[in-house]
Amino acid sequence: MEIRKSIVSRIAILYFFLMLFGMVVIFKMISVQQIKNERWEKIAKNLKENTVTIDPNRGNICAEDGSVLATSVPGYYVRIDLAAEGVKRVYSEESDSLAYYLSRFFKDASRAEYNRRLNAAYRAKNRGFMLTPRKVDFQELKQIKKFPILRRGRFGGGMIIEQENQRVAPLGSLALRTIGDLNKGAYGGVHGNIGYTGLEGAYEQYLKGKEGISYRENLSGRWVTRTEIEPQDGMDIFTTINVKMQDITESALRRNLEKNDADWGTAILMEVKTGEIKAIANLGKENGEYAENYNYALGNQGCYEPGSTFKLVSLMAAMEDGIIDTSDVYDTGSGVWKYRGRTIYDSDYRYGGHGEMTVKQIFEKSSNVGVAKIIISAYEGNPKKFVDRIYGFGLNKPLGLEIKGEGQPFFKYPGDSDWWGTTLAWMSYGYESKMTPLQVLTFYNAVANNGKMLKPRLVKEIRENGVLVKEFKPEVLNPMIATSETVGQAQKMLEGACENGTGRSLRNPWFKIAGKTGTAQVATGQGGYQKGMYLASFAGYFPADDPEYSIIVTINNPRGGAYYGGSVAGPVFKEIAERVYAIRSLFKEPEEDPENPEAPVFPEIKKGGSENIIRIAEELNIRNITGKPVTPLVTVKKSDNGLVLDELEIPEGKVPDVRGMGASDAIFILENAGLRVRIDGIGKVKSQSLQPGAAFSRGAQVYLTLG
Amino acid sequence: MLFQSKIFRGDRVIWMVLLLLSLLSLLIVYSSTGALAYRQASGNTMHFLVRQVFFLGAGLGLMLVMVNFLSVKIYSILANLLVYISIGLLLVSVAMKFMGLSSGSGRTLDLGIISFQPAELAKISLILFTAKVLGKYQKSKGDLKKAFLIIISHAAVVCGLIFVSDFSTSALLFATIFTMLFVGRVPLKFLFIVVGMGVGIIAFTYFLASQFPSAPARVHTVKGRIDRFINGDPNSEQGITQADYAKLAIYEGGIFGKGPGRSDVSNYMAAAYNDFIFAIIVEEYGLLAGIFVMFLYLIFFFRSVVIVRRATRTFPAFLVTGLTMMLVFQAMINIGVSSGVLPVTGQPLPWVSLGGTSLLFTSVAFGCILSVSYQNQINSEIQKPPIQVNMPDEDFEMNK
């Protein structure tokens, strides 16, 4: 008994001490919570200030073959710490010349204005006064570094440099409006990093990536930045755009606009079987030059009365309702028809009219009188049936594109306050209603595709670090817009229009085109039409017997004398069709090598970002990678069963050697070195216009040939 | 009801405490490993929760096996063997550390299939060993002196080896052995000698560090920590230390806490799920919950005292005392460090902190205590141990 008693009493003593300790802890916790509150508030604030977000790299927007349409390169802002000791010493002497230099450099405000701003900020002891009204590139930054005051650097001259990536389109203006833009931000061009228009806006979620977080921490007296969460780079958007076809489309359109001195024009090339938009060009006149300034192809400003291209819809409606057949005969008389107090003219009525014609001929000659007579005789008693049929084709609904700002199609409905007695007649040949060029093309594409209406697609896939994340499949809007008989007759009429009708000028010896011209007077608003202002268009597809591509070309307000769809928009259609036909075999899916279909071969990359190369190697299951890359860029050599990596140093002030790199790596390196880059072609860099290792002048342009 | 089932043998209150702690562990580990999950498990925030569920489950299973199938006497038999295995493993890891074969602080021994900290095994082994020796030499002053010498020499070797890589575990184990000696009726004279020597060693280490800059790094760590604790952290004016984060967490928690999963501070702390977990408990569930958690460990301690009182023999009594002391001390260190009462050191909160194999060693400790408790219950009911081991007893019945 004695042992137990002794043991237990000794434990009791320990228990007592532990209880005491517990009391101390409770007391301490209460004191932490109740006393010295300010210190904790300060630390909590510090905690947030010590948190630094790390921006991810925005994903690229690529063409279907992977060539880069939009990517990010570094850009800079410069601020000045006007309360720095070094600045104070020299401010009074040099501030005026700094203002002079800034004014001369940016040209956005006078020297006096810059002086006023600087002095106000100086009096307010502004520690981070923004000097750059816009993002500057590396070359410009180097110049600014030599400005008065600033040339003394961070400590002497209070110069603060902020890096923020900026978006560039290495292929120039190609499909620029469809690729889209980043917003310009709320502070006059600063911090524009959110996708806003076009695909940049539509796929912002995927492109933007995820911010990382790092903390500034004090470890044993040393401040270190610890990356807590790595930033996740944005995903790459692979569009359906084909660089070659886009180039063809855009240059054909540009030449034509210049020749006709038009306000704007758009041309869209769509793959019939898939609905993929292979090319989309939008050019508007701005200060005498044509630039991608608005997406007329699908936006609200491009939403116009379609004119004669709509006759296809009207006649198909009547055929579908079994009211007419292509061989029925109507009398178009002298090409002038007075209907309910208004007069309908054929475009060529001055030559005396065509008299009696079959429906097919009416379409081929694009007779307004003919089409109006057909539709009036068929639907005058029941216009609702006609409009319902148009709705049934699915034309009254927008296409539901991912890009913001799609123009809303507009069709009047009998009973509406603006449904006049003449509306049915005018509607029949494309007036008193509105559609975007892309909406018209979608309908024509459906006819080419034997009645199956596909939603136009701009994006094929989304990839993250090269790994497929999301694949977009063709989307069917209407599996059969009309019976196959109607569609078949429509195809014959379109073919006929190009063989014997208004589209005759498009004939060529190699393949047949099917399509329809359109010439619409442009409405100025309340009912009136402006004299001499036309919207010329041409919609169709080729080759007529086995359609591969459909195209619409729309030219607004040509001033060159000609204004008919056939003579203004037609040549653009023809040029695109012929050149695309010539190269189209290049883009057929390559047949798989039956001998060895699976063996992965590491692409012939000579150098590039080490992360990218290692990632590609991992994907191809190449395990044997030797060499220890410390530099972010490496050279690559293939060995028997693996890869050997080696360091790649880029000497300062010399043109970097980017031959053998992928376009994206090459652009990043060159832009970072201070060169402006233009690329041509697809694939890896074959040659560069500035020799590697050569010295280069500020902001020099370097052309890369890919292949 | 779970507790009515026959498999949860031994002290029901301790089982209850364990299950409450398990629940708390899962809640806190899930919410405090967010940042860690991004670092180590590519953002899969479930990763560490799943892991913790696995190890807690395995630990509870291990306890059930021990309570239901293992006799207390087995631990006595294994004690000597285990202590020498521990010393061997510690030697191996120390050797590896000095030959530069191991990465990190040299606390972990990687055996291919599993990796664990030999110090964890050593803690339990040395306590078993101490309990056995103390139990065996209780008859006379001479006996106790002999016991003291045997124990202190073994403890010196084991703690010395642990000290090389981990000061606080070494100190914790030594303190545990020391209290066992105290409870085991070793004359106070000897204990005072030990205390005197201990103070001497710490003072020596401290001055060694200031005199010889080339002394081993751990010596400097000890000195630095003592300096910081006494003089205040020189960094605290410029930046934020771990201890500041912990205090901030306690401050932000208030009386009732921010609510489950609402902890902000855990995102910034390096060891929120581990050495400072108590601070995060207070941040999320408040001061009252913190006091309650502390209370749970004290309840556990109290139940252990009851077990010791009911024990019929000396070995189980000392065993329970030792293991309980170790666990409660460890808890108090974590609580003390988190609240700023003790200098910063890394001890997990037993059965709550995120852990791997170390959780299994903790469960062995609890398992031993529960085994003894179960044996007591059997003894009082049928006056006969249920599982007989045919070996002569080396310890004494306390009633004689």
mmCIF file with all atom_site columns, C-alpha atoms in Angstrom, chain A residues 1-51 210 213-223 226-230 232, chain B residues 35-36 38-39 138 179 181-186 188 235-236 238-242 244-245 247-248 250-255 265 267-270 278 282 287 290-291 294 298-299 301-302 305 308-312 314 317-318 321 325 328-329 332-333 335-336 339-342 398-400:
data_model
loop_
_atom_site.group_PDB
_atom_site.id
_atom_site.type_symbol
_atom_site.label_atom_id
_atom_site.label_alt_id
_atom_site.label_comp_id
_atom_site.label_asym_id
_atom_site.label_entity_id
_atom_site.label_seq_id
_atom_site.pdbx_PDB_ins_code
_atom_site.Cartn_x
_atom_site.Cartn_y
_atom_site.Cartn_z
_atom_site.occupancy
_atom_site.B_iso_or_equiv
_atom_site.pdbx_formal_charge
_atom_site.auth_seq_id
_atom_site.auth_comp_id
_atom_site.auth_asym_id
_atom_site.auth_atom_id
_atom_site.pdbx_PDB_model_num
ATOM 1   C CA . MET A 1 1   ? 0.000   0.000  0.000   1.00 0.00 ? 1   MET A CA 1
ATOM 2   C CA . GLU A 1 2   ? 2.856   2.276  0.793   1.00 0.00 ? 2   GLU A CA 1
ATOM 3   C CA . ILE A 1 3   ? 4.283   2.241  -2.759  1.00 0.00 ? 3   ILE A CA 1
ATOM 4   C CA . ARG A 1 4   ? 0.960   3.126  -4.371  1.00 0.00 ? 4   ARG A CA 1
ATOM 5   C CA . LYS A 1 5   ? 0.245   5.934  -1.953  1.00 0.00 ? 5   LYS A CA 1
ATOM 6   C CA . SER A 1 6   ? 3.652   7.408  -2.510  1.00 0.00 ? 6   SER A CA 1
ATOM 7   C CA . ILE A 1 7   ? 3.376   7.127  -6.298  1.00 0.00 ? 7   ILE A CA 1
ATOM 8   C CA . VAL A 1 8   ? -0.056  8.679  -6.461  1.00 0.00 ? 8   VAL A CA 1
ATOM 9   C CA . SER A 1 9   ? 0.836   11.575 -4.214  1.00 0.00 ? 9   SER A CA 1
ATOM 10  C CA . ARG A 1 10  ? 3.901   12.332 -6.307  1.00 0.00 ? 10  ARG A CA 1
ATOM 11  C CA . ILE A 1 11  ? 1.804   12.297 -9.468  1.00 0.00 ? 11  ILE A CA 1
ATOM 12  C CA . ALA A 1 12  ? -0.612  14.646 -7.744  1.00 0.00 ? 12  ALA A CA 1
ATOM 13  C CA . ILE A 1 13  ? 2.221   17.122 -7.281  1.00 0.00 ? 13  ILE A CA 1
ATOM 14  C CA . LEU A 1 14  ? 2.976   16.946 -11.020 1.00 0.00 ? 14  LEU A CA 1
ATOM 15  C CA . TYR A 1 15  ? -0.697  17.358 -11.772 1.00 0.00 ? 15  TYR A CA 1
ATOM 16  C CA . PHE A 1 16  ? -0.742  20.466 -9.680  1.00 0.00 ? 16  PHE A CA 1
ATOM 17  C CA . PHE A 1 17  ? 2.141   21.959 -11.630 1.00 0.00 ? 17  PHE A CA 1
ATOM 18  C CA . LEU A 1 18  ? 0.511   21.128 -14.946 1.00 0.00 ? 18  LEU A CA 1
ATOM 19  C CA . MET A 1 19  ? -2.719  22.769 -13.817 1.00 0.00 ? 19  MET A CA 1
ATOM 20  C CA . LEU A 1 20  ? -0.657  25.785 -12.893 1.00 0.00 ? 20  LEU A CA 1
ATOM 21  C CA . PHE A 1 21  ? 0.916   25.755 -16.342 1.00 0.00 ? 21  PHE A CA 1
ATOM 22  C CA . GLY A 1 22  ? -2.555  25.562 -17.857 1.00 0.00 ? 22  GLY A CA 1
ATOM 23  C CA . MET A 1 23  ? -3.583  28.617 -15.877 1.00 0.00 ? 23  MET A CA 1
ATOM 24  C CA . VAL A 1 24  ? -0.527  30.467 -17.159 1.00 0.00 ? 24  VAL A CA 1
ATOM 25  C CA . VAL A 1 25  ? -1.438  29.557 -20.736 1.00 0.00 ? 25  VAL A CA 1
ATOM 26  C CA . ILE A 1 26  ? -5.015  30.755 -20.269 1.00 0.00 ? 26  ILE A CA 1
ATOM 27  C CA . PHE A 1 27  ? -3.785  33.952 -18.700 1.00 0.00 ? 27  PHE A CA 1
ATOM 28  C CA . LYS A 1 28  ? -1.336  34.472 -21.547 1.00 0.00 ? 28  LYS A CA 1
ATOM 29  C CA . MET A 1 29  ? -3.997  33.884 -24.194 1.00 0.00 ? 29  MET A CA 1
ATOM 30  C CA . ILE A 1 30  ? -6.352  36.338 -22.526 1.00 0.00 ? 30  ILE A CA 1
ATOM 31  C CA . SER A 1 31  ? -3.577  38.897 -22.358 1.00 0.00 ? 31  SER A CA 1
ATOM 32  C CA . VAL A 1 32  ? -2.750  38.380 -26.045 1.00 0.00 ? 32  VAL A CA 1
ATOM 33  C CA . GLN A 1 33  ? -6.384  38.900 -26.894 1.00 0.00 ? 33  GLN A CA 1
ATOM 34  C CA . GLN A 1 34  ? -6.995  41.877 -24.689 1.00 0.00 ? 34  GLN A CA 1
ATOM 35  C CA . ILE A 1 35  ? -3.746  43.802 -24.553 1.00 0.00 ? 35  ILE A CA 1
ATOM 36  C CA . LYS A 1 36  ? -1.523  45.286 -27.233 1.00 0.00 ? 36  LYS A CA 1
ATOM 37  C CA . ASN A 1 37  ? -4.289  45.226 -29.801 1.00 0.00 ? 37  ASN A CA 1
ATOM 38  C CA . GLU A 1 38  ? -2.560  47.782 -32.003 1.00 0.00 ? 38  GLU A CA 1
ATOM 39  C CA . ARG A 1 39  ? 0.400   45.563 -32.571 1.00 0.00 ? 39  ARG A CA 1
ATOM 40  C CA . TRP A 1 40  ? -1.775  42.742 -33.859 1.00 0.00 ? 40  TRP A CA 1
ATOM 41  C CA . GLU A 1 41  ? -3.776  45.061 -36.048 1.00 0.00 ? 41  GLU A CA 1
ATOM 42  C CA . LYS A 1 42  ? -0.509  46.241 -37.489 1.00 0.00 ? 42  LYS A CA 1
ATOM 43  C CA . ILE A 1 43  ? 0.725   42.723 -38.090 1.00 0.00 ? 43  ILE A CA 1
ATOM 44  C CA . ALA A 1 44  ? -2.556  41.685 -39.641 1.00 0.00 ? 44  ALA A CA 1
ATOM 45  C CA . LYS A 1 45  ? -2.205  44.624 -41.997 1.00 0.00 ? 45  LYS A CA 1
ATOM 46  C CA . ASN A 1 46  ? 1.420   43.752 -42.644 1.00 0.00 ? 46  ASN A CA 1
ATOM 47  C CA . LEU A 1 47  ? 0.353   40.235 -43.437 1.00 0.00 ? 47  LEU A CA 1
ATOM 48  C CA . LYS A 1 48  ? -1.664  41.529 -46.323 1.00 0.00 ? 48  LYS A CA 1
ATOM 49  C CA . GLU A 1 49  ? 1.010   43.968 -47.436 1.00 0.00 ? 49  GLU A CA 1
ATOM 50  C CA . ASN A 1 50  ? 3.564   41.228 -47.423 1.00 0.00 ? 50  ASN A CA 1
ATOM 51  C CA . THR A 1 51  ? 1.430   39.236 -49.761 1.00 0.00 ? 51  THR A CA 1
ATOM 52  C CA . LYS A 1 210 ? -4.401  31.807 -62.056 1.00 0.00 ? 210 LYS A CA 1
ATOM 53  C CA . ILE A 1 213 ? 0.859   34.182 -54.199 1.00 0.00 ? 213 ILE A CA 1
ATOM 54  C CA . SER A 1 214 ? 4.164   34.809 -52.537 1.00 0.00 ? 214 SER A CA 1
ATOM 55  C CA . TYR A 1 215 ? 4.885   36.107 -49.086 1.00 0.00 ? 215 TYR A CA 1
ATOM 56  C CA . ARG A 1 216 ? 7.668   38.316 -47.961 1.00 0.00 ? 216 ARG A CA 1
ATOM 57  C CA . GLU A 1 217 ? 8.949   36.762 -44.819 1.00 0.00 ? 217 GLU A CA 1
ATOM 58  C CA . ASN A 1 218 ? 11.619  37.504 -42.355 1.00 0.00 ? 218 ASN A CA 1
ATOM 59  C CA . LEU A 1 219 ? 13.705  34.407 -41.844 1.00 0.00 ? 219 LEU A CA 1
ATOM 60  C CA . SER A 1 220 ? 16.460  34.893 -39.297 1.00 0.00 ? 220 SER A CA 1
ATOM 61  C CA . GLY A 1 221 ? 16.769  38.584 -40.096 1.00 0.00 ? 221 GLY A CA 1
ATOM 62  C CA . ARG A 1 222 ? 16.749  38.174 -43.865 1.00 0.00 ? 222 ARG A CA 1
ATOM 63  C CA . TRP A 1 223 ? 13.824  39.165 -46.020 1.00 0.00 ? 223 TRP A CA 1
ATOM 64  C CA . ARG A 1 226 ? 8.605   32.621 -50.519 1.00 0.00 ? 226 ARG A CA 1
ATOM 65  C CA . THR A 1 227 ? 6.358   31.449 -53.301 1.00 0.00 ? 227 THR A CA 1
ATOM 66  C CA . GLU A 1 228 ? 3.408   29.911 -51.600 1.00 0.00 ? 228 GLU A CA 1
ATOM 67  C CA . ILE A 1 229 ? 1.268   29.194 -54.622 1.00 0.00 ? 229 ILE A CA 1
ATOM 68  C CA . GLU A 1 230 ? 2.831   28.989 -58.040 1.00 0.00 ? 230 GLU A CA 1
ATOM 69  C CA . GLN A 1 232 ? -0.797  28.854 -63.219 1.00 0.00 ? 232 GLN A CA 1
ATOM 70  C CA . ALA B 2 35  ? -1.458  26.283 -48.441 1.00 0.00 ? 35  ALA B CA 1
ATOM 71  C CA . LEU B 2 36  ? 0.537   23.096 -47.918 1.00 0.00 ? 36  LEU B CA 1
ATOM 72  C CA . TYR B 2 38  ? -0.837  23.846 -53.002 1.00 0.00 ? 38  TYR B CA 1
ATOM 73  C CA . ARG B 2 39  ? 2.845   23.356 -52.303 1.00 0.00 ? 39  ARG B CA 1
ATOM 74  C CA . GLN B 2 138 ? 11.703  -0.812 -5.476  1.00 0.00 ? 138 GLN B CA 1
ATOM 75  C CA . THR B 2 179 ? 9.382   12.783 -13.660 1.00 0.00 ? 179 THR B CA 1
ATOM 76  C CA . LEU B 2 181 ? 12.193  8.839  -11.498 1.00 0.00 ? 181 LEU B CA 1
ATOM 77  C CA . PHE B 2 182 ? 10.444  11.298 -9.226  1.00 0.00 ? 182 PHE B CA 1
ATOM 78  C CA . VAL B 2 183 ? 7.209   9.332  -9.239  1.00 0.00 ? 183 VAL B CA 1
ATOM 79  C CA . GLY B 2 184 ? 9.241   6.130  -8.918  1.00 0.00 ? 184 GLY B CA 1
ATOM 80  C CA . ARG B 2 185 ? 10.436  7.281  -5.495  1.00 0.00 ? 185 ARG B CA 1
ATOM 81  C CA . VAL B 2 186 ? 14.068  7.772  -6.430  1.00 0.00 ? 186 VAL B CA 1
ATOM 82  C CA . LEU B 2 188 ? 15.395  13.581 -4.267  1.00 0.00 ? 188 LEU B CA 1
ATOM 83  C CA . ASN B 2 235 ? 13.206  40.355 -36.029 1.00 0.00 ? 235 ASN B CA 1
ATOM 84  C CA . SER B 2 236 ? 9.893   41.140 -34.448 1.00 0.00 ? 236 SER B CA 1
ATOM 85  C CA . GLN B 2 238 ? 11.118  44.350 -38.757 1.00 0.00 ? 238 GLN B CA 1
ATOM 86  C CA . GLY B 2 239 ? 9.059   41.407 -39.738 1.00 0.00 ? 239 GLY B CA 1
ATOM 87  C CA . ILE B 2 240 ? 6.801   38.687 -38.623 1.00 0.00 ? 240 ILE B CA 1
ATOM 88  C CA . THR B 2 241 ? 8.038   35.569 -36.921 1.00 0.00 ? 241 THR B CA 1
ATOM 89  C CA . GLN B 2 242 ? 6.268   32.256 -36.520 1.00 0.00 ? 242 GLN B CA 1
ATOM 90  C CA . ASP B 2 244 ? 3.913   36.409 -34.081 1.00 0.00 ? 244 ASP B CA 1
ATOM 91  C CA . TYR B 2 245 ? 1.686   34.519 -36.473 1.00 0.00 ? 245 TYR B CA 1
ATOM 92  C CA . LYS B 2 247 ? -0.185  35.137 -31.359 1.00 0.00 ? 247 LYS B CA 1
ATOM 93  C CA . LEU B 2 248 ? -1.983  36.847 -34.199 1.00 0.00 ? 248 LEU B CA 1
ATOM 94  C CA . ILE B 2 250 ? -4.974  33.694 -30.984 1.00 0.00 ? 250 ILE B CA 1
ATOM 95  C CA . TYR B 2 251 ? -5.764  37.395 -31.116 1.00 0.00 ? 251 TYR B CA 1
ATOM 96  C CA . GLU B 2 252 ? -7.953  37.017 -34.183 1.00 0.00 ? 252 GLU B CA 1
ATOM 97  C CA . GLY B 2 253 ? -9.784  34.060 -32.696 1.00 0.00 ? 253 GLY B CA 1
ATOM 98  C CA . GLY B 2 254 ? -11.277 35.964 -29.794 1.00 0.00 ? 254 GLY B CA 1
ATOM 99  C CA . ILE B 2 255 ? -13.481 34.219 -27.265 1.00 0.00 ? 255 ILE B CA 1
ATOM 100 C CA . VAL B 2 265 ? -3.308  32.987 -40.445 1.00 0.00 ? 265 VAL B CA 1
ATOM 101 C CA . ASN B 2 267 ? -2.246  30.375 -44.886 1.00 0.00 ? 267 ASN B CA 1
ATOM 102 C CA . TYR B 2 268 ? 0.793   32.357 -43.890 1.00 0.00 ? 268 TYR B CA 1
ATOM 103 C CA . MET B 2 269 ? 2.376   30.103 -41.290 1.00 0.00 ? 269 MET B CA 1
ATOM 104 C CA . ALA B 2 270 ? 4.851   27.449 -42.228 1.00 0.00 ? 270 ALA B CA 1
ATOM 105 C CA . PHE B 2 278 ? -3.192  24.941 -31.102 1.00 0.00 ? 278 PHE B CA 1
ATOM 106 C CA . VAL B 2 282 ? -8.035  29.074 -31.011 1.00 0.00 ? 282 VAL B CA 1
ATOM 107 C CA . LEU B 2 287 ? -10.409 30.849 -26.536 1.00 0.00 ? 287 LEU B CA 1
ATOM 108 C CA . GLY B 2 290 ? -8.700  26.206 -26.626 1.00 0.00 ? 290 GLY B CA 1
ATOM 109 C CA . ILE B 2 291 ? -9.314  25.865 -22.911 1.00 0.00 ? 291 ILE B CA 1
ATOM 110 C CA . MET B 2 294 ? -6.336  21.739 -22.818 1.00 0.00 ? 294 MET B CA 1
ATOM 111 C CA . LEU B 2 298 ? -5.932  17.129 -18.302 1.00 0.00 ? 298 LEU B CA 1
ATOM 112 C CA . ILE B 2 299 ? -8.923  14.781 -18.200 1.00 0.00 ? 299 ILE B CA 1
ATOM 113 C CA . PHE B 2 301 ? -4.098  12.777 -17.298 1.00 0.00 ? 301 PHE B CA 1
ATOM 114 C CA . PHE B 2 302 ? -6.641  12.438 -14.514 1.00 0.00 ? 302 PHE B CA 1
ATOM 115 C CA . VAL B 2 305 ? -3.907  8.691  -12.435 1.00 0.00 ? 305 VAL B CA 1
ATOM 116 C CA . VAL B 2 308 ? -2.208  4.061  -11.853 1.00 0.00 ? 308 VAL B CA 1
ATOM 117 C CA . ARG B 2 309 ? -4.143  3.960  -8.577  1.00 0.00 ? 309 ARG B CA 1
ATOM 118 C CA . ARG B 2 310 ? -5.949  0.804  -9.600  1.00 0.00 ? 310 ARG B CA 1
ATOM 119 C CA . ALA B 2 311 ? -2.863  -0.899 -10.963 1.00 0.00 ? 311 ALA B CA 1
ATOM 120 C CA . THR B 2 312 ? -1.876  -3.938 -8.981  1.00 0.00 ? 312 THR B CA 1
ATOM 121 C CA . THR B 2 314 ? 4.567   -1.556 -10.249 1.00 0.00 ? 314 THR B CA 1
ATOM 122 C CA . ALA B 2 317 ? 1.842   1.846  -12.889 1.00 0.00 ? 317 ALA B CA 1
ATOM 123 C CA . PHE B 2 318 ? 5.156   3.351  -13.944 1.00 0.00 ? 318 PHE B CA 1
ATOM 124 C CA . THR B 2 321 ? 2.821   7.333  -15.591 1.00 0.00 ? 321 THR B CA 1
ATOM 125 C CA . MET B 2 325 ? 3.660   12.312 -18.853 1.00 0.00 ? 325 MET B CA 1
ATOM 126 C CA . VAL B 2 328 ? 0.721   15.506 -21.720 1.00 0.00 ? 328 VAL B CA 1
ATOM 127 C CA . PHE B 2 329 ? 4.087   17.256 -21.716 1.00 0.00 ? 329 PHE B CA 1
ATOM 128 C CA . MET B 2 332 ? 1.591   21.343 -23.069 1.00 0.00 ? 332 MET B CA 1
ATOM 129 C CA . ILE B 2 333 ? 4.679   22.221 -25.097 1.00 0.00 ? 333 ILE B CA 1
ATOM 130 C CA . ILE B 2 335 ? 0.025   24.720 -26.302 1.00 0.00 ? 335 ILE B CA 1
ATOM 131 C CA . GLY B 2 336 ? 2.752   26.704 -24.545 1.00 0.00 ? 336 GLY B CA 1
ATOM 132 C CA . SER B 2 339 ? 0.421   30.822 -26.948 1.00 0.00 ? 339 SER B CA 1
ATOM 133 C CA . GLY B 2 340 ? 3.879   32.246 -26.474 1.00 0.00 ? 340 GLY B CA 1
ATOM 134 C CA . VAL B 2 341 ? 4.458   30.942 -22.966 1.00 0.00 ? 341 VAL B CA 1
ATOM 135 C CA . LEU B 2 342 ? 7.356   28.765 -24.146 1.00 0.00 ? 342 LEU B CA 1
ATOM 136 C CA . MET B 2 398 ? 1.869   -2.994 -5.019  1.00 0.00 ? 398 MET B CA 1
ATOM 137 C CA . ASN B 2 399 ? -0.448  -4.268 -2.340  1.00 0.00 ? 399 ASN B CA 1
ATOM 138 C CA . LYS B 2 400 ? 2.191   -6.333 -0.645  1.00 0.00 ? 400 LYS B CA 1
#
